[in-house]
CSV table of N, CA, C and O in Angstrom, one decimal:
chain,number,residue,atom,x,y,z
A,1,MET,N,-2.7,-8.5,15.0
A,1,MET,CA,-2.9,-7.6,14.0
A,1,MET,C,-3.2,-5.9,14.2
A,1,MET,O,-4.1,-5.7,15.1
A,2,THR,N,-2.9,-5.4,13.4
A,2,THR,CA,-3.2,-3.7,13.7
A,2,THR,C,-3.4,-2.6,12.9
A,2,THR,O,-3.6,-3.3,11.4
A,3,PHE,N,-4.4,-1.7,13.0
A,3,PHE,CA,-5.4,-1.2,12.0
A,3,PHE,C,-5.1,0.5,12.2
A,3,PHE,O,-5.9,0.6,12.9
A,4,PRO,N,-4.2,0.6,12.4
A,4,PRO,CA,-4.1,2.4,12.8
A,4,PRO,C,-4.9,3.1,12.3
A,4,PRO,O,-5.8,3.3,10.8
A,5,ASP,N,-5.6,4.3,13.0
A,5,ASP,CA,-6.6,4.9,13.0
A,5,ASP,C,-6.3,6.2,11.9
A,5,ASP,O,-7.1,7.2,11.2
A,6,ASP,N,-5.2,6.1,11.7
A,6,ASP,CA,-4.6,7.5,10.8
A,6,ASP,C,-4.6,7.3,9.4
A,6,ASP,O,-4.2,8.0,8.3
A,7,LEU,N,-4.9,6.2,9.0
A,7,LEU,CA,-5.0,5.2,7.5
A,7,LEU,C,-6.3,5.3,7.1
A,7,LEU,O,-7.6,5.0,8.2
A,8,TYR,N,-6.1,5.2,5.7
A,8,TYR,CA,-7.5,4.7,4.8
A,8,TYR,C,-6.9,3.4,4.5
A,8,TYR,O,-6.2,3.1,3.9
A,9,TYR,N,-8.4,2.5,4.0
A,9,TYR,CA,-8.4,1.2,3.6
A,9,TYR,C,-9.0,1.0,2.6
A,9,TYR,O,-9.9,1.6,2.2
A,10,THR,N,-8.6,-0.2,1.8
A,10,THR,CA,-9.2,-0.9,0.6
A,10,THR,C,-9.5,-2.1,0.9
A,10,THR,O,-9.1,-2.6,1.7
A,11,ASP,N,-10.8,-2.9,0.2
A,11,ASP,CA,-11.2,-4.2,0.2
A,11,ASP,C,-10.0,-4.6,-0.4
A,11,ASP,O,-10.1,-6.3,0.2
A,12,ASP,N,-9.1,-4.4,-1.0
A,12,ASP,CA,-7.8,-5.5,-1.6
A,12,ASP,C,-6.6,-5.2,-0.5
A,12,ASP,O,-5.3,-5.7,-0.7
A,13,HIS,N,-6.7,-4.5,0.6
A,13,HIS,CA,-5.8,-4.7,1.8
A,13,HIS,C,-4.4,-3.7,1.4
A,13,HIS,O,-3.8,-4.2,1.9
A,14,GLU,N,-5.0,-2.4,0.7
A,14,GLU,CA,-4.0,-1.7,0.7
A,14,GLU,C,-4.1,-0.4,1.5
A,14,GLU,O,-5.9,-0.6,2.2
A,15,TRP,N,-3.7,0.3,2.2
A,15,TRP,CA,-3.4,1.4,3.1
A,15,TRP,C,-2.9,2.5,2.4
A,15,TRP,O,-2.2,2.5,1.5
A,16,LEU,N,-3.8,3.9,2.7
A,16,LEU,CA,-3.6,5.0,2.5
A,16,LEU,C,-3.3,5.9,3.1
A,16,LEU,O,-4.1,6.1,4.6
A,17,ARG,N,-1.8,6.6,3.7
A,17,ARG,CA,-1.8,7.7,4.4
A,17,ARG,C,-1.6,9.2,3.8
A,17,ARG,O,-0.6,9.4,2.7
A,18,MET,N,-2.3,10.1,4.0
A,18,MET,CA,-2.2,11.7,3.3
A,18,MET,C,-0.6,12.3,4.4
A,18,MET,O,-0.9,11.7,5.1
A,19,ASN,N,-0.2,12.8,3.1
A,19,ASN,CA,1.3,13.3,3.8
A,19,ASN,C,0.7,15.2,3.6
A,19,ASN,O,0.0,15.7,2.6
A,20,ASP,N,1.8,15.7,4.4
A,20,ASP,CA,1.6,16.9,4.5
A,20,ASP,C,1.8,17.8,3.3
A,20,ASP,O,1.6,18.9,3.1
A,21,ASP,N,2.4,17.3,2.3
A,21,ASP,CA,3.1,18.2,1.4
A,21,ASP,C,2.1,17.3,-0.1
A,21,ASP,O,2.9,17.8,-1.2
A,22,GLY,N,0.9,16.9,0.3
A,22,GLY,CA,-0.2,16.8,-1.0
A,22,GLY,C,0.1,15.4,-1.5
A,22,GLY,O,-0.5,15.1,-2.5
A,23,THR,N,1.3,14.5,-0.8
A,23,THR,CA,1.0,13.5,-1.3
A,23,THR,C,0.8,12.2,-0.9
A,23,THR,O,0.5,12.7,0.9
A,24,ALA,N,0.3,10.9,-1.2
A,24,ALA,CA,-0.1,10.2,0.0
A,24,ALA,C,1.2,8.6,-0.4
A,24,ALA,O,1.7,8.5,-1.4
A,25,THR,N,1.2,7.9,0.9
A,25,THR,CA,1.7,6.8,0.7
A,25,THR,C,1.2,6.1,0.9
A,25,THR,O,-0.2,5.5,1.7
A,26,ILE,N,1.5,5.0,0.2
A,26,ILE,CA,0.7,3.1,0.0
A,26,ILE,C,1.3,2.3,0.3
A,26,ILE,O,2.4,2.5,0.0
A,27,GLY,N,1.1,1.5,0.8
A,27,GLY,CA,1.3,-0.1,1.3
A,27,GLY,C,0.3,-0.8,1.5
A,27,GLY,O,-0.9,-0.9,1.1
A,28,ILE,N,1.0,-2.2,1.8
A,28,ILE,CA,-0.3,-3.3,2.2
A,28,ILE,C,-0.3,-3.3,3.9
A,28,ILE,O,0.4,-3.0,4.4
A,29,THR,N,-1.5,-3.8,4.0
A,29,THR,CA,-1.9,-3.9,5.3
A,29,THR,C,-1.0,-4.7,6.1
A,29,THR,O,-1.0,-6.0,5.3
A,30,ASP,N,-1.3,-5.4,7.7
A,30,ASP,CA,-0.8,-6.3,8.2
A,30,ASP,C,-1.6,-7.0,8.1
A,30,ASP,O,-0.8,-8.3,8.2
A,31,PHE,N,-2.3,-7.3,8.0
A,31,PHE,CA,-3.4,-8.2,7.3
A,31,PHE,C,-2.9,-9.0,6.0
A,31,PHE,O,-2.7,-10.4,6.4
A,32,ALA,N,-3.1,-8.3,5.3
A,32,ALA,CA,-2.6,-8.8,3.9
A,32,ALA,C,-1.2,-9.6,4.0
A,32,ALA,O,-0.8,-10.5,3.2
A,33,GLN,N,0.0,-8.8,4.8
A,33,GLN,CA,1.1,-9.1,4.5
A,33,GLN,C,1.2,-10.8,5.6
A,33,GLN,O,1.7,-11.7,5.0
A,34,SER,N,0.1,-10.9,6.8
A,34,SER,CA,0.4,-12.4,7.2
A,34,SER,C,-0.3,-13.2,6.3
A,34,SER,O,0.0,-14.2,6.5
A,35,GLU,N,-1.0,-12.9,5.4
A,35,GLU,CA,-1.8,-13.6,4.8
A,35,GLU,C,-0.8,-14.2,3.2
A,35,GLU,O,-0.5,-15.2,3.1
A,36,LEU,N,0.2,-13.3,3.1
A,36,LEU,CA,1.0,-13.9,1.7
A,36,LEU,C,2.3,-14.5,2.7
A,36,LEU,O,2.6,-15.3,1.6
A,37,GLY,N,2.4,-14.4,3.6
A,37,GLY,CA,3.9,-14.7,4.4
A,37,GLY,C,4.7,-14.1,4.1
A,37,GLY,O,4.8,-13.1,3.4
A,38,ASP,N,5.9,-14.8,4.0
A,38,ASP,CA,7.9,-13.9,3.8
A,38,ASP,C,7.9,-13.5,2.5
A,38,ASP,O,7.8,-13.8,1.5
A,39,ILE,N,7.6,-12.1,2.5
A,39,ILE,CA,8.0,-11.4,1.2
A,39,ILE,C,9.4,-11.7,0.6
A,39,ILE,O,10.2,-11.0,1.5
A,40,VAL,N,9.4,-11.6,-0.9
A,40,VAL,CA,10.9,-11.6,-0.8
A,40,VAL,C,11.2,-11.1,-1.9
A,40,VAL,O,11.8,-10.3,-2.9
A,41,PHE,N,10.0,-9.8,-2.4
A,41,PHE,CA,10.7,-9.4,-3.8
A,41,PHE,C,9.1,-8.4,-4.1
A,41,PHE,O,7.9,-9.2,-3.7
A,42,VAL,N,9.1,-7.0,-4.4
A,42,VAL,CA,8.0,-5.6,-4.9
A,42,VAL,C,8.7,-5.2,-5.9
A,42,VAL,O,10.0,-4.6,-6.1
A,43,GLU,N,7.9,-5.1,-6.9
A,43,GLU,CA,8.0,-4.3,-7.8
A,43,GLU,C,6.9,-3.5,-8.4
A,43,GLU,O,5.6,-3.8,-8.2
A,44,VAL,N,7.0,-2.6,-8.8
A,44,VAL,CA,6.3,-1.4,-9.1
A,44,VAL,C,6.5,-0.5,-10.4
A,44,VAL,O,7.8,-1.0,-10.8
A,45,GLU,N,5.7,-0.1,-11.2
A,45,GLU,CA,5.5,1.0,-12.2
A,45,GLU,C,6.7,2.0,-12.1
A,45,GLU,O,6.6,2.2,-10.3
A,46,PRO,N,6.7,2.4,-12.8
A,46,PRO,CA,7.8,3.3,-12.8
A,46,PRO,C,7.3,5.0,-12.2
A,46,PRO,O,5.9,5.2,-12.7
A,47,ASP,N,8.1,5.9,-11.7
A,47,ASP,CA,8.0,7.1,-11.4
A,47,ASP,C,7.2,7.5,-12.9
A,47,ASP,O,7.6,7.2,-13.6
A,48,GLY,N,6.1,8.4,-12.3
A,48,GLY,CA,5.4,9.3,-13.5
A,48,GLY,C,4.3,8.4,-14.1
A,48,GLY,O,3.5,9.4,-15.0
A,49,THR,N,4.1,7.6,-13.5
A,49,THR,CA,3.3,6.5,-14.6
A,49,THR,C,1.7,7.0,-13.8
A,49,THR,O,1.7,6.8,-12.3
A,50,GLU,N,0.5,7.1,-14.7
A,50,GLU,CA,-0.4,7.5,-13.8
A,50,GLU,C,-1.8,6.7,-13.9
A,50,GLU,O,-1.7,5.7,-14.8
A,51,LEU,N,-1.9,6.3,-13.0
A,51,LEU,CA,-3.1,5.0,-12.7
A,51,LEU,C,-4.2,5.6,-12.3
A,51,LEU,O,-4.3,6.9,-11.7
A,52,ASP,N,-5.2,5.0,-12.8
A,52,ASP,CA,-6.9,5.4,-12.0
A,52,ASP,C,-6.8,4.3,-10.6
A,52,ASP,O,-6.2,3.5,-10.7
A,53,GLU,N,-8.0,5.0,-10.2
A,53,GLU,CA,-8.2,3.8,-8.8
A,53,GLU,C,-8.9,2.2,-9.2
A,53,GLU,O,-9.4,1.9,-10.4
A,54,GLY,N,-8.0,1.4,-9.0
A,54,GLY,CA,-8.5,0.0,-9.4
A,54,GLY,C,-7.0,-0.6,-10.1
A,54,GLY,O,-7.0,-1.9,-10.1
A,55,ASP,N,-6.5,0.6,-10.7
A,55,ASP,CA,-5.2,-0.2,-11.7
A,55,ASP,C,-4.5,-1.1,-10.9
A,55,ASP,O,-3.9,-0.7,-9.5
A,56,VAL,N,-3.6,-1.8,-11.6
A,56,VAL,CA,-2.6,-2.5,-11.0
A,56,VAL,C,-1.3,-1.9,-11.0
A,56,VAL,O,-1.0,-1.3,-12.3
A,57,PHE,N,-1.1,-1.3,-9.9
A,57,PHE,CA,0.5,-0.3,-9.6
A,57,PHE,C,2.3,-0.9,-9.4
A,57,PHE,O,3.1,-1.1,-9.7
A,58,GLY,N,1.5,-2.9,-9.1
A,58,GLY,CA,2.8,-3.4,-8.8
A,58,GLY,C,2.5,-4.8,-8.2
A,58,GLY,O,1.3,-4.9,-8.5
A,59,THR,N,3.4,-5.6,-8.1
A,59,THR,CA,3.2,-7.0,-7.5
A,59,THR,C,3.8,-6.9,-6.4
A,59,THR,O,5.2,-6.3,-5.8
A,60,VAL,N,3.8,-8.2,-5.5
A,60,VAL,CA,4.3,-7.9,-4.4
A,60,VAL,C,4.9,-10.0,-4.6
A,60,VAL,O,3.5,-10.5,-4.5
A,61,GLU,N,6.0,-10.5,-4.2
A,61,GLU,CA,5.7,-11.6,-4.2
A,61,GLU,C,6.9,-12.3,-2.6
A,61,GLU,O,7.5,-12.1,-2.4
A,62,ALA,N,5.3,-13.3,-2.4
A,62,ALA,CA,6.2,-14.1,-1.2
A,62,ALA,C,6.7,-15.4,-1.5
A,62,ALA,O,7.0,-15.4,-3.2
A,63,VAL,N,7.1,-16.5,-0.6
A,63,VAL,CA,7.7,-17.3,-1.3
A,63,VAL,C,7.0,-18.4,-2.4
A,63,VAL,O,7.3,-19.1,-2.8
A,64,LYS,N,5.2,-18.5,-1.7
A,64,LYS,CA,4.4,-19.4,-2.4
A,64,LYS,C,3.8,-18.5,-3.2
A,64,LYS,O,2.9,-19.7,-4.2
A,65,THR,N,3.8,-17.2,-3.4
A,65,THR,CA,2.6,-16.7,-4.0
A,65,THR,C,3.1,-15.1,-4.8
A,65,THR,O,4.1,-14.8,-4.1
A,66,VAL,N,2.5,-14.6,-6.1
A,66,VAL,CA,2.4,-13.4,-6.1
A,66,VAL,C,1.5,-12.4,-6.4
A,66,VAL,O,0.1,-13.4,-6.7
A,67,SER,N,1.1,-11.6,-5.6
A,67,SER,CA,0.0,-10.9,-5.5
A,67,SER,C,-0.2,-9.6,-6.0
A,67,SER,O,1.2,-8.6,-5.9
A,68,GLU,N,-1.0,-9.0,-6.5
A,68,GLU,CA,-1.1,-7.5,-7.2
A,68,GLU,C,-1.2,-6.2,-6.4
A,68,GLU,O,-2.1,-6.9,-5.6
A,69,LEU,N,-0.9,-5.2,-6.8
A,69,LEU,CA,-1.1,-4.3,-5.9
A,69,LEU,C,-2.1,-3.2,-6.5
A,69,LEU,O,-1.9,-3.0,-7.8
A,70,TYR,N,-3.0,-2.6,-6.2
A,70,TYR,CA,-4.0,-2.3,-6.7
A,70,TYR,C,-4.1,-0.6,-6.3
A,70,TYR,O,-4.2,-0.6,-5.1
A,71,MET,N,-4.0,0.6,-7.2
A,71,MET,CA,-4.4,1.8,-6.5
A,71,MET,C,-5.5,1.7,-6.1
A,71,MET,O,-6.2,2.4,-6.2
A,72,PRO,N,-5.5,2.8,-4.4
A,72,PRO,CA,-6.7,3.3,-3.6
A,72,PRO,C,-7.4,4.3,-4.7
A,72,PRO,O,-8.9,4.3,-4.3
A,73,VAL,N,-6.6,4.8,-5.0
A,73,VAL,CA,-7.2,6.2,-5.7
A,73,VAL,C,-6.2,6.4,-7.0
A,73,VAL,O,-5.3,5.9,-7.2
A,74,ALA,N,-6.9,7.4,-7.5
A,74,ALA,CA,-6.1,8.0,-8.8
A,74,ALA,C,-5.2,8.6,-8.7
A,74,ALA,O,-5.6,9.6,-7.8
A,75,GLY,N,-4.5,8.3,-9.2
A,75,GLY,CA,-2.9,9.3,-9.3
A,75,GLY,C,-1.8,9.2,-9.9
A,75,GLY,O,-2.0,8.2,-10.7
A,76,THR,N,-0.3,9.9,-9.8
A,76,THR,CA,0.9,9.7,-10.2
A,76,THR,C,1.6,9.3,-9.5
A,76,THR,O,1.7,9.4,-8.5
A,77,LEU,N,2.2,7.9,-9.6
A,77,LEU,CA,3.3,7.5,-8.9
A,77,LEU,C,4.6,8.6,-8.9
A,77,LEU,O,5.3,8.8,-9.8
A,78,VAL,N,4.9,8.7,-7.5
A,78,VAL,CA,6.1,9.6,-7.1
A,78,VAL,C,7.8,9.3,-6.9
A,78,VAL,O,8.7,9.7,-7.3
A,79,SER,N,7.4,7.8,-6.2
A,79,SER,CA,8.4,7.7,-5.5
A,79,SER,C,8.2,6.3,-5.1
A,79,SER,O,7.1,5.9,-4.7
A,80,PHE,N,9.4,5.1,-5.1
A,80,PHE,CA,9.0,3.5,-4.8
A,80,PHE,C,10.0,4.2,-3.4
A,80,PHE,O,11.2,4.4,-3.5
A,81,ASN,N,9.6,3.2,-2.5
A,81,ASN,CA,10.4,3.2,-1.5
A,81,ASN,C,11.5,1.9,-1.9
A,81,ASN,O,11.7,0.8,-1.6
A,82,GLU,N,13.1,2.6,-2.2
A,82,GLU,CA,13.8,1.8,-2.6
A,82,GLU,C,14.7,0.3,-1.8
A,82,GLU,O,15.2,0.2,-2.0
A,83,GLU,N,14.0,0.8,-0.5
A,83,GLU,CA,14.6,0.2,1.1
A,83,GLU,C,14.4,-1.3,0.8
A,83,GLU,O,14.6,-2.0,0.6
A,84,LEU,N,13.4,-1.5,-0.4
A,84,LEU,CA,12.3,-3.1,-0.3
A,84,LEU,C,13.0,-3.7,-2.0
A,84,LEU,O,13.1,-4.7,-1.3
A,85,ASP,N,14.3,-2.9,-2.3
A,85,ASP,CA,15.0,-3.7,-3.6
A,85,ASP,C,15.9,-4.5,-2.2
A,85,ASP,O,16.3,-5.7,-3.0
A,86,ILE,N,16.1,-3.6,-1.5
A,86,ILE,CA,17.2,-4.8,-0.4
A,86,ILE,C,16.8,-5.7,0.9
A,86,ILE,O,17.3,-6.3,0.9
A,87,ALA,N,15.8,-5.0,1.7
A,87,ALA,CA,15.1,-5.6,2.6
A,87,ALA,C,13.7,-5.6,2.1
A,87,ALA,O,12.5,-5.0,3.0
A,88,PRO,N,13.0,-6.5,1.3
A,88,PRO,CA,11.7,-6.3,1.0
A,88,PRO,C,10.9,-7.0,2.0
A,88,PRO,O,9.6,-6.8,2.5
A,89,GLU,N,11.5,-7.6,3.2
A,89,GLU,CA,11.1,-8.1,4.5
A,89,GLU,C,10.4,-7.4,5.4
A,89,GLU,O,9.7,-7.8,6.4
A,90,SER,N,11.0,-5.9,5.0
A,90,SER,CA,10.6,-4.7,5.7
A,90,SER,C,9.1,-4.6,5.6
A,90,SER,O,8.0,-4.3,6.6
A,91,VAL,N,8.2,-4.8,4.5
A,91,VAL,CA,6.7,-5.2,4.5
A,91,VAL,C,6.3,-6.1,5.5
A,91,VAL,O,5.2,-5.6,6.3
A,92,ASN,N,6.7,-7.4,5.8
A,92,ASN,CA,6.6,-8.2,7.0
A,92,ASN,C,6.5,-7.5,8.5
A,92,ASN,O,5.7,-7.5,8.7
A,93,GLU,N,7.9,-6.9,8.4
A,93,GLU,CA,8.6,-6.2,9.7
A,93,GLU,C,7.4,-5.3,10.2
A,93,GLU,O,7.4,-5.2,11.7
A,94,GLU,N,7.2,-4.4,9.1
A,94,GLU,CA,6.9,-2.7,9.4
A,94,GLU,C,6.0,-2.2,8.5
A,94,GLU,O,6.2,-1.6,8.0
A,95,PRO,N,4.8,-3.4,7.8
A,95,PRO,CA,3.7,-2.7,7.1
A,95,PRO,C,2.9,-1.4,7.1
A,95,PRO,O,3.6,-1.0,5.7
A,96,TYR,N,3.2,-1.0,8.3
A,96,TYR,CA,2.6,0.7,8.1
A,96,TYR,C,3.9,1.4,8.1
A,96,TYR,O,3.7,3.2,8.3
A,97,GLY,N,4.9,1.3,8.5
A,97,GLY,CA,5.8,2.2,8.7
A,97,GLY,C,7.4,1.8,7.5
A,97,GLY,O,6.9,2.1,6.4
A,98,LYS,N,8.3,1.6,7.8
A,98,LYS,CA,9.5,1.2,6.7
A,98,LYS,C,8.8,0.0,5.7
A,98,LYS,O,9.8,0.4,4.5
A,99,GLY,N,8.2,-0.4,5.4
A,99,GLY,CA,7.6,-1.3,4.5
A,99,GLY,C,6.7,-0.6,3.5
A,99,GLY,O,6.1,-1.3,2.7
A,100,TRP,N,6.3,0.7,3.8
A,100,TRP,CA,5.6,1.4,2.6
A,100,TRP,C,6.0,0.8,1.6
A,100,TRP,O,7.3,1.2,1.1
A,101,MET,N,5.2,1.2,0.1
A,101,MET,CA,5.8,0.6,-1.1
A,101,MET,C,5.9,2.1,-2.3
A,101,MET,O,7.0,2.0,-2.7
A,102,VAL,N,4.8,2.4,-2.4
A,102,VAL,CA,5.0,4.3,-3.5
A,102,VAL,C,4.1,5.4,-2.3
A,102,VAL,O,3.7,5.0,-1.7
A,103,LYS,N,4.5,6.0,-3.3
A,103,LYS,CA,4.1,8.3,-2.7
A,103,LYS,C,3.5,8.1,-4.0
A,103,LYS,O,3.9,7.9,-5.1
A,104,ILE,N,2.3,8.9,-4.0
A,104,ILE,CA,1.7,9.2,-5.1
A,104,ILE,C,1.3,10.5,-4.9
A,104,ILE,O,0.6,10.8,-3.8
A,105,LYS,N,1.0,11.2,-6.1
A,105,LYS,CA,-0.1,12.5,-6.3
A,105,LYS,C,-0.9,12.1,-6.4
A,105,LYS,O,-1.2,11.4,-7.5
A,106,LEU,N,-2.0,12.6,-5.8
A,106,LEU,CA,-3.4,12.1,-5.8
A,106,LEU,C,-3.7,13.2,-6.9
A,106,LEU,O,-3.7,14.5,-7.3
A,107,ALA,N,-4.4,12.6,-8.1
A,107,ALA,CA,-5.8,13.5,-9.0
A,107,ALA,C,-6.8,14.2,-8.2
A,107,ALA,O,-6.9,15.1,-8.6
A,108,ASP,N,-7.4,13.3,-7.3
A,108,ASP,CA,-8.4,14.1,-6.4
A,108,ASP,C,-8.3,14.0,-5.1
A,108,ASP,O,-8.4,12.2,-4.7
A,109,PRO,N,-7.7,14.5,-4.2
A,109,PRO,CA,-8.0,14.0,-2.6
A,109,PRO,C,-8.3,13.8,-2.3
A,109,PRO,O,-9.1,13.1,-1.1
A,110,SER,N,-10.2,14.6,-2.7
A,110,SER,CA,-11.4,14.3,-2.7
A,110,SER,C,-11.5,12.4,-2.3
A,110,SER,O,-12.6,12.1,-1.8
A,111,ASP,N,-10.7,12.0,-3.1
A,111,ASP,CA,-11.1,10.3,-3.6
A,111,ASP,C,-11.0,9.5,-2.0
A,111,ASP,O,-11.2,8.4,-2.0
A,112,VAL,N,-10.3,10.0,-1.2
A,112,VAL,CA,-9.6,9.3,-0.2
A,112,VAL,C,-11.3,9.0,0.5
A,112,VAL,O,-11.4,7.9,1.7
A,113,ASP,N,-12.2,10.0,0.2
A,113,ASP,CA,-13.2,9.9,1.5
A,113,ASP,C,-13.7,8.7,1.1
A,113,ASP,O,-15.0,8.1,1.8
A,114,ASP,N,-13.8,7.8,-0.3
A,114,ASP,CA,-14.4,6.6,-0.1
A,114,ASP,C,-14.1,5.7,0.3
A,114,ASP,O,-14.6,4.1,0.0
A,115,LEU,N,-12.7,5.6,0.9
A,115,LEU,CA,-11.8,4.5,1.5
A,115,LEU,C,-12.5,4.2,3.1
A,115,LEU,O,-13.2,5.3,3.3
A,116,MET,N,-12.2,2.7,3.5
A,116,MET,CA,-12.5,2.7,4.5
A,116,MET,C,-11.7,3.2,5.7
A,116,MET,O,-10.2,3.5,5.4
A,117,ASP,N,-12.3,3.7,6.8
A,117,ASP,CA,-11.5,4.2,8.1
A,117,ASP,C,-11.5,2.6,8.7
A,117,ASP,O,-11.7,1.7,8.1
A,118,SER,N,-10.1,2.5,9.6
A,118,SER,CA,-9.9,1.6,10.4
A,118,SER,C,-10.8,1.1,10.8
A,118,SER,O,-10.4,-0.7,10.8
A,119,GLU,N,-11.7,1.4,10.8
A,119,GLU,CA,-12.9,0.6,12.1
A,119,GLU,C,-13.5,-0.2,11.2
A,119,GLU,O,-13.7,-1.4,11.1
A,120,ALA,N,-13.9,0.7,10.1
A,120,ALA,CA,-14.7,-0.2,8.5
A,120,ALA,C,-13.4,-1.3,8.5
A,120,ALA,O,-14.1,-2.7,7.9
A,121,TYR,N,-12.0,-1.4,8.0
A,121,TYR,CA,-11.7,-2.2,7.3
A,121,TYR,C,-11.6,-3.4,8.8
A,121,TYR,O,-11.6,-4.4,8.1
A,122,GLU,N,-11.1,-2.9,9.9
A,122,GLU,CA,-10.9,-4.2,10.6
A,122,GLU,C,-12.4,-4.8,10.8
A,122,GLU,O,-12.1,-6.7,10.8
A,123,ALA,N,-13.5,-4.4,11.2
A,123,ALA,CA,-14.8,-5.2,11.0
A,123,ALA,C,-14.8,-5.9,9.3
A,123,ALA,O,-15.1,-7.1,9.3
A,124,SER,N,-14.3,-5.7,8.3
A,124,SER,CA,-14.3,-6.6,7.1
A,124,SER,C,-13.2,-7.6,6.8
A,124,SER,O,-13.8,-8.0,6.5
A,125,VAL,N,-12.2,-7.3,7.8
A,125,VAL,CA,-11.4,-8.9,8.0
A,125,VAL,C,-12.0,-9.7,9.4
A,125,VAL,O,-11.4,-10.5,9.3
């Protein structure tokens, strides 16, 4: 299992990466995808949806279960990884790369300070 140190993490096993353009990319962790098993479908709220920290922004469906996705910070959805429509297994193969789920515009960039770093997340799992 990997825990990249350039990411922020939540107790609900989502990760967040700050982007140079002021947006953030969000996905689920390596731990989460391994617990879910083979992912067959990802569905998220439409672009433009404003969400608070902890709100459900979508679901991920695996062969035997469906799990909700929670916003790590408040923000507005700006894009969905449309490649997941064709290849949802990308989340299993590269959860921190091509398996990302959404990009958001953060309501307050300082909210990431409340998230875990890789060391804290690794200790929690």
